[in-house]
Tab-separated table of C-alpha atoms in Angstrom:
chain	number	residue	atom	x	y	z
A	1271	MET	CA	-6.006	16.020	8.355
A	1272	ILE	CA	-4.503	15.060	11.689
A	1273	LYS	CA	-4.594	16.106	15.302
A	1274	THR	CA	-1.703	18.410	16.120
A	1275	GLU	CA	-1.717	18.075	19.899
A	1276	PHE	CA	-0.753	15.093	22.006
A	1277	GLU	CA	-3.415	13.779	24.361
A	1278	GLU	CA	-3.174	10.820	26.714
A	1279	ASP	CA	-5.582	8.182	25.412
A	1280	LEU	CA	-5.002	5.781	28.296
A	1281	PRO	CA	-6.556	6.793	31.647
A	1282	PRO	CA	-4.497	6.953	34.876
A	1283	GLU	CA	-6.299	3.889	36.263
A	1284	TRP	CA	-5.182	1.847	33.246
A	1285	VAL	CA	-1.596	3.025	33.670
A	1286	GLU	CA	-1.593	2.252	37.392
A	1287	SER	CA	-2.957	-1.229	36.757
A	1288	ASN	CA	-0.729	-2.207	33.814
A	1289	ILE	CA	2.496	-0.180	34.013
A	1290	THR	CA	3.957	-1.437	37.269
A	1291	ASP	CA	7.704	-1.273	36.605
A	1292	PRO	CA	8.997	2.330	36.744
A	1293	ASP	CA	12.474	1.186	35.691
A	1294	ASN	CA	11.258	-0.353	32.427
A	1295	GLU	CA	13.205	1.074	29.500
A	1296	LEU	CA	10.089	2.211	27.633
A	1297	VAL	CA	8.747	3.944	30.755
A	1298	ILE	CA	11.952	5.963	31.083
A	1299	ILE	CA	12.172	6.815	27.381
A	1300	ARG	CA	8.501	7.805	27.149
A	1301	LYS	CA	9.058	10.494	29.789
A	1302	ILE	CA	11.922	12.235	28.002
A	1303	ILE	CA	10.540	12.347	24.439
A	1304	PRO	CA	9.017	15.791	23.637
A	1305	TRP	CA	5.796	14.391	22.176
A	1306	ASN	CA	3.950	17.716	21.842
A	1307	GLU	CA	6.810	19.404	19.983
A	1308	ILE	CA	7.099	16.496	17.558
A	1309	THR	CA	3.391	15.985	16.871
A	1310	SER	CA	2.734	19.700	16.324
A	1311	ARG	CA	5.421	19.794	13.639
A	1312	MET	CA	3.975	16.736	11.899
A	1313	ALA	CA	1.008	18.849	10.742
A	1314	GLU	CA	2.992	20.302	7.836
A	1315	PHE	CA	3.004	16.902	6.127
A	1316	TYR	CA	-0.807	16.712	5.986
A	1317	ASP	CA	-3.486	18.823	4.326
A	1318	PRO	CA	-5.192	20.869	7.074
A	1319	GLU	CA	-8.577	20.923	5.320
A	1320	LYS	CA	-8.926	17.943	2.986
A	1321	GLY	CA	-9.569	14.314	3.818
A	1322	ALA	CA	-10.673	12.439	6.893
A	1323	PHE	CA	-8.622	12.579	10.084
A	1324	GLY	CA	-5.582	10.358	9.714
A	1325	LEU	CA	-3.919	8.190	12.319
A	1326	SER	CA	-2.703	10.142	15.321
A	1327	PRO	CA	0.898	11.336	14.788
A	1328	ARG	CA	1.510	10.447	18.425
A	1329	ILE	CA	0.875	6.806	17.551
A	1330	THR	CA	2.863	6.857	14.304
A	1331	VAL	CA	5.892	8.497	15.917
A	1332	GLY	CA	5.729	6.018	18.795
A	1333	VAL	CA	5.602	3.053	16.417
A	1334	LEU	CA	8.479	4.353	14.255
A	1335	LEU	CA	10.685	4.815	17.319
A	1336	LEU	CA	9.652	1.512	18.877
A	1337	GLN	CA	10.710	-0.300	15.705
A	1338	LYS	CA	14.273	0.885	16.100
A	1339	LEU	CA	14.365	0.574	19.890
A	1340	ARG	CA	13.416	-3.081	19.584
A	1341	GLY	CA	14.790	-3.898	16.111
A	1342	LEU	CA	11.396	-4.978	14.758
A	1343	GLY	CA	9.972	-5.061	11.235
A	1344	ASP	CA	6.637	-3.543	10.207
A	1345	GLU	CA	4.497	-6.615	10.884
A	1346	ARG	CA	6.322	-7.639	14.025
A	1347	VAL	CA	6.095	-4.251	15.724
A	1348	ILE	CA	2.319	-4.067	15.275
A	1349	SER	CA	1.967	-7.612	16.588
A	1350	GLN	CA	4.154	-6.834	19.610
A	1351	ILE	CA	2.197	-3.677	20.479
A	1352	ARG	CA	-1.011	-5.730	20.604
A	1353	GLU	CA	0.619	-8.223	22.976
A	1354	ASN	CA	2.723	-5.985	25.225
A	1355	ARG	CA	1.179	-3.421	27.584
A	1356	TYR	CA	4.389	-1.393	27.891
A	1357	MET	CA	4.631	-1.082	24.119
A	1358	GLN	CA	0.945	-0.199	23.905
A	1359	TRP	CA	1.428	2.546	26.481
A	1360	PHE	CA	4.582	3.833	24.796
A	1361	CYS	CA	2.646	4.271	21.533
A	1362	ASN	CA	-0.470	5.599	23.309
A	1363	VAL	CA	-2.877	3.098	21.732
A	1364	PRO	CA	-6.226	2.856	23.582
A	1365	ASP	CA	-7.708	-0.583	24.300
A	1366	ASP	CA	-10.727	0.023	22.059
A	1367	ASP	CA	-8.476	0.524	19.018
A	1368	LEU	CA	-5.809	-2.031	19.837
A	1369	ARG	CA	-7.072	-4.808	17.574
A	1370	ASP	CA	-6.930	-2.795	14.349
A	1371	PHE	CA	-5.226	0.524	15.207
A	1372	MET	CA	-2.805	0.196	12.291
A	1373	ASN	CA	-2.150	-2.078	9.334
A	1374	PRO	CA	1.544	-2.931	8.957
A	1375	SER	CA	1.458	-1.744	5.332
A	1376	SER	CA	0.545	1.750	6.582
A	1377	LEU	CA	4.040	2.203	7.995
A	1378	CYS	CA	5.558	2.220	4.518
A	1379	ARG	CA	3.117	4.926	3.406
A	1380	ILE	CA	3.763	6.942	6.580
A	1381	ARG	CA	7.531	6.890	5.997
A	1382	LYS	CA	6.978	7.914	2.391
A	1383	ARG	CA	4.702	10.782	3.439
A	1384	LEU	CA	7.080	12.072	6.105
A	1385	GLY	CA	10.199	11.524	4.023
A	1386	LYS	CA	13.633	12.308	5.367
A	1387	GLU	CA	12.480	15.802	6.363
A	1388	GLY	CA	9.707	14.507	8.636
A	1389	VAL	CA	11.893	11.840	10.211
A	1390	ALA	CA	14.593	14.476	10.766
A	1391	ILE	CA	12.075	16.415	12.882
A	1392	ILE	CA	11.583	13.400	15.150
A	1393	GLU	CA	15.331	12.925	15.588
A	1394	SER	CA	16.137	16.633	16.012
A	1395	GLU	CA	13.459	17.243	18.660
A	1396	ILE	CA	14.678	14.280	20.730
A	1397	PHE	CA	18.271	15.430	20.320
A	1398	ARG	CA	17.360	19.016	21.257
A	1399	ALA	CA	15.581	17.868	24.425
A	1400	LEU	CA	18.642	15.935	25.564
A	1401	ARG	CA	21.042	18.737	24.622
A	1402	VAL	CA	19.017	21.512	26.301
A	1403	ALA	CA	18.866	19.396	29.461
A	1404	ASP	CA	22.685	19.237	29.299
A	1405	VAL	CA	22.644	15.458	28.936
A	1406	ILE	CA	24.513	15.629	25.634
A	1407	LYS	CA	27.748	17.560	26.024
A	1408	GLY	CA	29.823	18.863	23.138
A	1409	ASP	CA	33.349	19.019	24.546
A	1410	THR	CA	34.675	16.227	22.284
A	1411	MET	CA	33.966	15.288	18.653
A	1412	LEU	CA	34.786	11.696	17.710
A	1413	THR	CA	34.421	11.026	13.988
A	1414	ASP	CA	34.704	8.006	11.721
A	1415	SER	CA	33.082	6.595	8.600
A	1416	THR	CA	31.747	3.131	7.904
A	1417	VAL	CA	29.449	1.357	5.457
A	1418	LEU	CA	25.676	1.095	5.819
A	1419	PRO	CA	25.155	-2.173	3.912
A	1420	ALA	CA	22.156	-2.466	1.593
A	1421	ASP	CA	19.744	-5.390	1.897
A	1422	ILE	CA	20.803	-7.032	-1.365
A	1423	ILE	CA	22.214	-10.376	-2.481
A	1424	TYR	CA	25.888	-10.550	-3.368
A	1425	PRO	CA	26.078	-8.982	-6.850
A	1426	THR	CA	27.538	-10.701	-9.911
A	1427	ASP	CA	27.634	-9.439	-13.505
A	1428	ILE	CA	25.608	-12.382	-14.777
A	1429	GLY	CA	23.148	-12.121	-11.897
A	1430	LEU	CA	22.503	-8.456	-12.726
A	1431	ILE	CA	21.803	-9.241	-16.392
A	1432	PHE	CA	19.456	-12.071	-15.419
A	1433	LYS	CA	17.663	-9.670	-13.077
A	1434	ALA	CA	17.447	-7.121	-15.901
A	1435	PHE	CA	15.653	-9.646	-18.102
A	1436	GLY	CA	13.244	-10.174	-15.203
A	1437	LYS	CA	12.534	-6.424	-15.087
A	1438	MET	CA	11.804	-6.339	-18.816
A	1439	ARG	CA	9.619	-9.433	-18.414
A	1440	GLN	CA	7.516	-7.621	-15.791
A	1441	PHE	CA	7.132	-4.673	-18.170
A	1442	ALA	CA	5.955	-7.005	-20.952
A	1443	GLU	CA	3.529	-9.015	-18.816
A	1444	ARG	CA	1.829	-5.908	-17.418
A	1445	ARG	CA	1.097	-4.726	-20.946
A	1446	ASN	CA	0.359	-8.169	-22.442
A	1447	ILE	CA	3.355	-7.911	-24.761
A	1448	PRO	CA	5.127	-11.151	-25.758
A	1449	ALA	CA	8.803	-11.337	-24.771
A	1450	TRP	CA	11.010	-10.010	-27.584
A	1451	TRP	CA	13.983	-12.168	-26.599
A	1452	ASP	CA	14.489	-15.934	-26.313
A	1453	ASP	CA	13.412	-16.470	-22.721
A	1454	ASP	CA	14.199	-20.191	-22.855
A	1455	GLU	CA	17.794	-19.438	-23.798
A	1456	VAL	CA	18.071	-16.968	-20.916
A	1457	LYS	CA	16.893	-19.631	-18.466
A	1458	THR	CA	19.205	-22.243	-20.010
A	1459	LEU	CA	22.212	-19.952	-19.676
A	1460	TRP	CA	21.252	-19.180	-16.076
A	1461	ARG	CA	21.134	-22.903	-15.262
A	1462	GLU	CA	24.513	-23.457	-16.918
A	1463	TYR	CA	26.004	-20.649	-14.865
A	1464	ASN	CA	24.715	-22.092	-11.590
A	1465	LEU	CA	25.866	-25.616	-12.429
A	1466	ASP	CA	29.415	-24.716	-13.493
A	1467	ARG	CA	31.088	-21.595	-12.169
A	1468	GLY	CA	34.541	-22.220	-13.545
A	1469	GLU	CA	36.369	-19.030	-14.539
A	1470	LYS	CA	36.475	-19.877	-18.246
A	1471	LYS	CA	32.828	-20.961	-18.299
A	1472	ILE	CA	31.686	-17.799	-16.509
A	1473	ARG	CA	33.497	-15.603	-19.045
A	1474	ASP	CA	31.789	-17.392	-21.959
A	1475	ILE	CA	28.313	-17.219	-20.364
A	1476	PHE	CA	28.777	-13.543	-19.513
A	1477	LEU	CA	29.632	-12.665	-23.125
A	1478	ARG	CA	26.562	-14.521	-24.395
A	1479	PHE	CA	24.341	-12.924	-21.751
A	1480	ALA	CA	25.730	-9.443	-22.477
A	1481	THR	CA	25.122	-9.827	-26.225
A	1482	MET	CA	21.530	-11.014	-25.728
A	1483	PHE	CA	20.855	-8.228	-23.245
A	1484	ALA	CA	22.197	-5.486	-25.531
A	1485	GLU	CA	19.881	-6.629	-28.337
A	1486	ALA	CA	16.865	-6.884	-26.012
A	1487	LEU	CA	17.602	-3.455	-24.532
A	1488	ARG	CA	17.459	-1.765	-27.947
A	1489	ILE	CA	13.937	-3.120	-28.481
A	1490	PHE	CA	12.967	-2.224	-24.906
A	1491	HIS	CA	14.034	1.360	-25.661
A	1492	ASP	CA	11.626	1.486	-28.615
A	1493	LYS	CA	8.745	-0.048	-26.662
A	1494	VAL	CA	9.111	2.421	-23.792
A	1495	GLY	CA	9.193	5.274	-26.311
A	1496	GLU	CA	5.896	4.059	-27.786
A	1497	LEU	CA	4.060	4.214	-24.433
A	1498	PRO	CA	1.276	6.829	-24.408
A	1499	ASP	CA	1.450	9.631	-21.849
A	1500	SER	CA	-1.703	8.184	-20.278
A	1501	ASP	CA	0.210	5.042	-19.218
A	1502	THR	CA	0.580	5.389	-15.433
A	1503	GLY	CA	3.727	3.292	-15.479
A	1504	LYS	CA	5.555	5.310	-18.126
A	1505	GLU	CA	7.677	7.318	-15.688
A	1506	LYS	CA	8.749	4.161	-13.885
A	1507	ALA	CA	9.534	2.476	-17.217
A	1508	LEU	CA	11.692	5.435	-18.276
A	1509	GLY	CA	13.588	5.209	-14.992
A	1510	MET	CA	14.166	1.495	-15.511
A	1511	LEU	CA	15.292	2.113	-19.104
A	1512	SER	CA	17.862	4.624	-17.868
A	1513	LEU	CA	19.145	2.169	-15.245
A	1514	LEU	CA	19.373	-0.737	-17.704
A	1515	THR	CA	21.223	1.501	-20.169
A	1516	LEU	CA	23.825	2.196	-17.481
A	1517	LEU	CA	24.071	-1.547	-16.856
A	1518	ASP	CA	24.654	-2.141	-20.582
A	1519	GLU	CA	27.457	0.441	-20.584
A	1520	GLN	CA	28.904	-1.252	-17.515
A	1521	ASN	CA	28.829	-4.591	-19.369
A	1522	ASP	CA	30.750	-3.034	-22.263
A	1523	GLU	CA	33.452	-1.891	-19.848
A	1524	LYS	CA	33.573	-5.374	-18.349
A	1525	VAL	CA	33.924	-6.958	-21.786
A	1526	ALA	CA	36.806	-4.555	-22.462
A	1527	ASP	CA	38.481	-5.909	-19.279
A	1528	ARG	CA	38.414	-2.601	-17.431
A	1529	ARG	CA	39.220	-3.366	-13.808
A	1530	ARG	CA	37.915	-0.106	-12.350
A	1531	ILE	CA	34.336	0.873	-13.230
A	1532	ASP	CA	33.144	4.170	-11.778
A	1533	ASN	CA	29.711	4.276	-10.089
A	1534	ARG	CA	29.311	0.565	-10.548
A	1535	ILE	CA	25.732	-0.726	-10.288
A	1536	VAL	CA	25.414	-3.625	-7.852
A	1537	SER	CA	21.615	-3.860	-7.559
A	1538	LEU	CA	18.657	-3.027	-9.791
A	1539	ASP	CA	16.395	-2.792	-6.733
A	1540	ASP	CA	18.735	-0.430	-4.874
A	1541	PRO	CA	20.569	1.390	-7.683
A	1542	GLU	CA	22.316	3.860	-5.351
A	1543	ALA	CA	24.189	1.104	-3.517
A	1544	ARG	CA	27.865	0.904	-4.426
A	1545	PRO	CA	30.797	-1.435	-3.727
A	1546	ILE	CA	32.822	0.170	-0.909
A	1547	LYS	CA	36.212	-0.961	0.364
A	1548	LYS	CA	37.182	0.221	3.834
A	1549	GLY	CA	40.609	-1.404	4.202
A	1550	LYS	CA	39.424	-4.211	6.473
A	1551	LYS	CA	40.483	-7.850	6.163
A	1552	HIS	CA	36.879	-9.048	6.347
A	1553	PRO	CA	34.742	-8.206	4.618
A	1554	SER	CA	37.123	-6.637	2.116
A	1555	CYS	CA	34.198	-5.044	0.270
A	1556	GLU	CA	30.661	-4.140	1.334
A	1557	PHE	CA	27.740	-2.983	-0.783
A	1558	GLY	CA	25.695	0.027	0.285
A	1559	THR	CA	26.265	3.688	1.096
A	1560	THR	CA	28.887	5.495	3.149
A	1561	LEU	CA	27.919	6.465	6.677
A	1562	GLN	CA	29.789	9.307	8.407
A	1563	LEU	CA	29.193	9.385	12.159
A	1564	SER	CA	30.267	11.663	14.973
A	1565	PHE	CA	29.901	11.044	18.712
A	1566	ASN	CA	30.703	12.859	21.916
A	1567	ARG	CA	32.877	11.219	24.569
A	1568	ASP	CA	29.865	9.658	26.318
A	1569	GLY	CA	28.831	7.879	23.136
A	1570	PHE	CA	25.845	10.006	22.136
A	1571	MET	CA	25.541	10.142	18.361
A	1572	ILE	CA	25.745	13.800	17.356
A	1573	THR	CA	25.684	13.677	13.552
A	1574	VAL	CA	24.844	11.141	10.872
A	1575	GLU	CA	25.550	11.722	7.185
A	1576	ASN	CA	24.861	9.457	4.199
A	1577	PHE	CA	26.750	9.466	0.908
A	1578	ILE	CA	26.675	7.477	-2.329
A	1579	GLY	CA	29.913	5.607	-2.981
A	1580	LYS	CA	33.059	6.312	-0.984
A	1581	PRO	CA	33.929	10.019	-0.770
A	1582	ASN	CA	37.417	10.964	0.344
A	1583	ASP	CA	37.521	11.197	4.147
A	1584	THR	CA	39.575	14.401	4.066
A	1585	ARG	CA	36.728	16.112	2.210
A	1586	LEU	CA	34.108	14.893	4.682
A	1587	TRP	CA	35.848	16.205	7.800
A	1588	PRO	CA	35.047	19.955	7.360
A	1589	GLY	CA	31.343	19.321	6.710
A	1590	THR	CA	31.031	17.027	9.707
A	1591	ALA	CA	32.795	19.566	11.917
A	1592	ASP	CA	30.420	22.334	10.775
A	1593	LEU	CA	27.402	20.117	11.421
A	1594	PHE	CA	28.706	19.163	14.874
A	1595	ILE	CA	29.182	22.830	15.800
A	1596	LYS	CA	25.727	23.713	14.507
A	1597	ARG	CA	24.026	20.967	16.509
A	1598	MET	CA	25.969	21.584	19.716
A	1599	GLY	CA	26.000	25.381	19.523
A	1600	GLY	CA	29.778	25.721	19.680
A	1601	SER	CA	33.159	24.184	18.871
A	1602	PRO	CA	34.411	21.166	20.829
A	1603	GLU	CA	37.591	21.300	22.875
A	1604	TYR	CA	38.783	18.055	21.255
A	1605	ALA	CA	38.307	16.753	17.705
A	1606	VAL	CA	39.428	13.156	17.173
A	1607	GLY	CA	39.634	11.140	13.954
A	1608	ASP	CA	41.872	8.589	12.265
A	1609	ARG	CA	44.637	9.217	9.739
A	1610	GLY	CA	42.184	8.999	6.849
A	1611	TYR	CA	40.996	12.522	7.731
A	1612	ARG	CA	44.506	13.917	7.953
A	1613	SER	CA	45.443	16.897	5.789
A	1614	ALA	CA	47.136	20.241	6.385
A	1615	ALA	CA	43.805	22.059	6.112
A	1616	ASN	CA	41.946	19.668	8.433
A	1617	MET	CA	44.510	20.165	11.194
A	1618	GLY	CA	42.877	23.565	11.687
A	1619	ILE	CA	39.267	22.353	11.609
A	1620	PRO	CA	37.176	23.035	13.678
A	1621	LYS	CA	38.587	26.554	13.823
A	1622	ASP	CA	38.255	27.223	17.571
A	1623	THR	CA	39.095	23.689	18.738
A	1624	LYS	CA	42.178	23.547	20.968
A	1625	HIS	CA	43.186	19.927	20.398
A	1626	ILE	CA	42.812	18.206	17.002
A	1627	PHE	CA	44.001	14.599	16.922
A	1628	LEU	CA	44.083	12.902	13.513
A	1629	GLY	CA	45.923	9.658	14.108
A	1630	HIS	CA	49.351	10.954	15.191
A	1631	SER	CA	50.392	11.334	18.832
A	1632	SER	CA	52.395	14.405	17.862
A	1633	ASP	CA	49.149	16.221	16.986
A	1634	VAL	CA	48.477	17.101	20.643
A	1635	PRO	CA	50.539	18.037	23.735
A	1636	GLU	CA	51.965	15.268	25.910
A	1637	ASN	CA	49.363	15.716	28.634
A	1638	LYS	CA	46.519	15.269	26.102
A	1639	LYS	CA	47.845	12.220	24.271
A	1640	ASP	CA	46.344	9.604	26.563
A	1641	TYR	CA	42.892	11.202	26.441
A	1642	CYS	CA	42.960	11.413	22.632
A	1643	ARG	CA	44.211	7.841	22.166
A	1644	LYS	CA	41.477	6.493	24.429
A	1645	ALA	CA	38.886	8.646	22.660
A	1646	ARG	CA	40.006	7.279	19.295
A	1647	SER	CA	39.713	3.706	20.605
A	1648	ALA	CA	36.273	4.484	22.005
A	1649	THR	CA	35.112	5.609	18.559
A	1650	GLU	CA	35.580	2.090	17.206
A	1651	GLY	CA	33.542	0.725	20.105
A	1652	PHE	CA	30.722	3.213	19.549
A	1653	ILE	CA	30.551	2.277	15.859
A	1654	ALA	CA	30.612	-1.442	16.697
A	1655	VAL	CA	27.635	-0.959	19.025
A	1656	ALA	CA	25.823	1.129	16.403
A	1657	LYS	CA	26.294	-1.529	13.725
A	1658	ASN	CA	25.685	-4.634	15.806
A	1659	LEU	CA	23.071	-3.470	18.322
A	1660	ARG	CA	21.473	-0.237	17.073
A	1661	GLY	CA	20.370	-1.062	13.523
A	1662	PHE	CA	23.256	0.361	11.490
A	1663	GLY	CA	24.381	-3.128	10.447
A	1664	ARG	CA	22.022	-3.141	7.450
A	1665	SER	CA	19.463	-0.782	5.949
A	1666	LEU	CA	16.195	-2.434	4.941
A	1667	TYR	CA	15.016	0.685	3.064
A	1668	THR	CA	16.152	1.352	-0.509
A	1669	GLY	CA	17.970	4.266	-2.101
A	1670	LEU	CA	19.855	7.119	-0.482
A	1671	THR	CA	16.582	8.591	0.819
A	1672	GLY	CA	15.658	5.254	2.376
A	1673	ASP	CA	19.092	4.984	3.979
A	1674	ARG	CA	18.713	8.517	5.338
A	1675	ILE	CA	15.340	7.709	6.925
A	1676	TRP	CA	16.746	4.480	8.359
A	1677	SER	CA	19.815	6.278	9.755
A	1678	LEU	CA	17.874	9.110	11.424
A	1679	LEU	CA	15.471	6.737	13.160
A	1680	CYS	CA	18.397	4.575	14.306
A	1681	GLN	CA	20.202	7.682	15.558
A	1682	ALA	CA	17.196	8.723	17.637
A	1683	ALA	CA	16.901	5.219	19.108
A	1684	CYS	CA	20.655	5.047	19.722
A	1685	ASN	CA	20.631	8.267	21.767
A	1686	LEU	CA	17.569	7.206	23.742
A	1687	LYS	CA	19.250	3.889	24.557
A	1688	LYS	CA	22.426	5.703	25.588
A	1689	PHE	CA	20.397	7.920	27.936
A	1690	VAL	CA	18.845	4.870	29.619
A	1691	GLN	CA	22.285	3.265	30.000
A	1692	LEU	CA	23.737	6.356	31.700
A	1693	TYR	CA	20.593	6.891	33.768
A	1694	ARG	CA	20.712	3.391	35.209
A	1695	ASN	CA	24.409	3.829	36.003
A	1696	ASP	CA	23.728	7.143	37.800
A	1697	LYS	CA	25.884	9.027	35.293
A	1698	ILE	CA	23.390	11.824	34.596
A	1699	GLU	CA	23.320	14.950	36.746
A	1700	LYS	CA	20.295	15.647	38.940
A	1701	LYS	CA	19.580	18.998	37.275
A	1702	SER	CA	19.384	17.293	33.870
A	1703	LEU	CA	16.929	14.706	35.166
A	1704	LEU	CA	14.772	17.460	36.648
A	1705	ARG	CA	14.647	19.276	33.322
A	1706	LEU	CA	13.554	16.086	31.584
A	1707	GLY	CA	10.989	15.222	34.233
A	1708	VAL	CA	12.612	11.915	35.118
A	1709	ALA	CA	13.862	12.649	38.657
């Protein structure tokens, strides 16, 4: 059970004494977030009758947003809230509870409970508040794709096999089963590989590793099949068996000298990460998931989509356009993308958009060319900011679901930061500020 209404837990005297800078970023952002709308919708993720009252959703939402606004990890954000009065006020943590209001490990469980659906509520309510106040305008759609890198080490074929033996070793140790492969030989081969990484030597070690792994995997298959249904780890073991089987098939393709391997596994801890080439000089290949972003001309992030592997850009364009229209309540006047999105069909998408620019100056009339070129250049800048300053440079959560949660929280923080930037530069209309209660 949780409380479904937001209440101020810090009295006015406390605020007057401790929150003395009205231009502080957190002070501005706190005013424009629709806390009541968000917290009331959080109730659907908790049982209304069973269990003790959980942590206030007002606090949990504040902490999740603060993490991305400040780029902090689970432990660091809790530590910072205890030390910083502005952060404490932003998250609405009373003094009496400050010392032990939340354990850092609780954040992982909260994200798991909310899932991508719950986090989407946080992002959508913030976005809606800014859109309804006419802060976010939908006259221009700027679209591009990039890579959301996974938090993994650089993958190698031998490294993946060595990791696979480690996974089987964990399975054996938890059930007090002796290793059914020569563990000393595995460690010896691993040392040889790290001491001499000549091309010929690597090929020989890989073949030996692959042969040992294939034999060990067959026995692992039998041992997983023998697990009783009462074994709480059986489902996880079956999932690992499936993943290791795919790795074995991948090894067979590598042995056969196949240069292109579809859906290539690059991590056993993040199995949905893929090698993705984006045509850049450096890095030529990144490992993670594809991120499709759209912005308006001011730099507000309108849509974020996550995909496994590297889908064809021409196929992504229509879906992104539909999502943009749905979020903004109408078609943009301009739609701008690079030549990767170009196709005969896409030149008419969105349907009611007057000017669609997909990398060629001839796509638009002469008097619109300069605007579209500048908008296309701005897209690269918006993505650079998102990746280097707004958390999209690397996802610390695993799997496509983890990347989706990471992306939505970063999107919410990105738009809040953009609002503060425009607000401080007097770029937001008075009527919008009045609607948000900031004026």
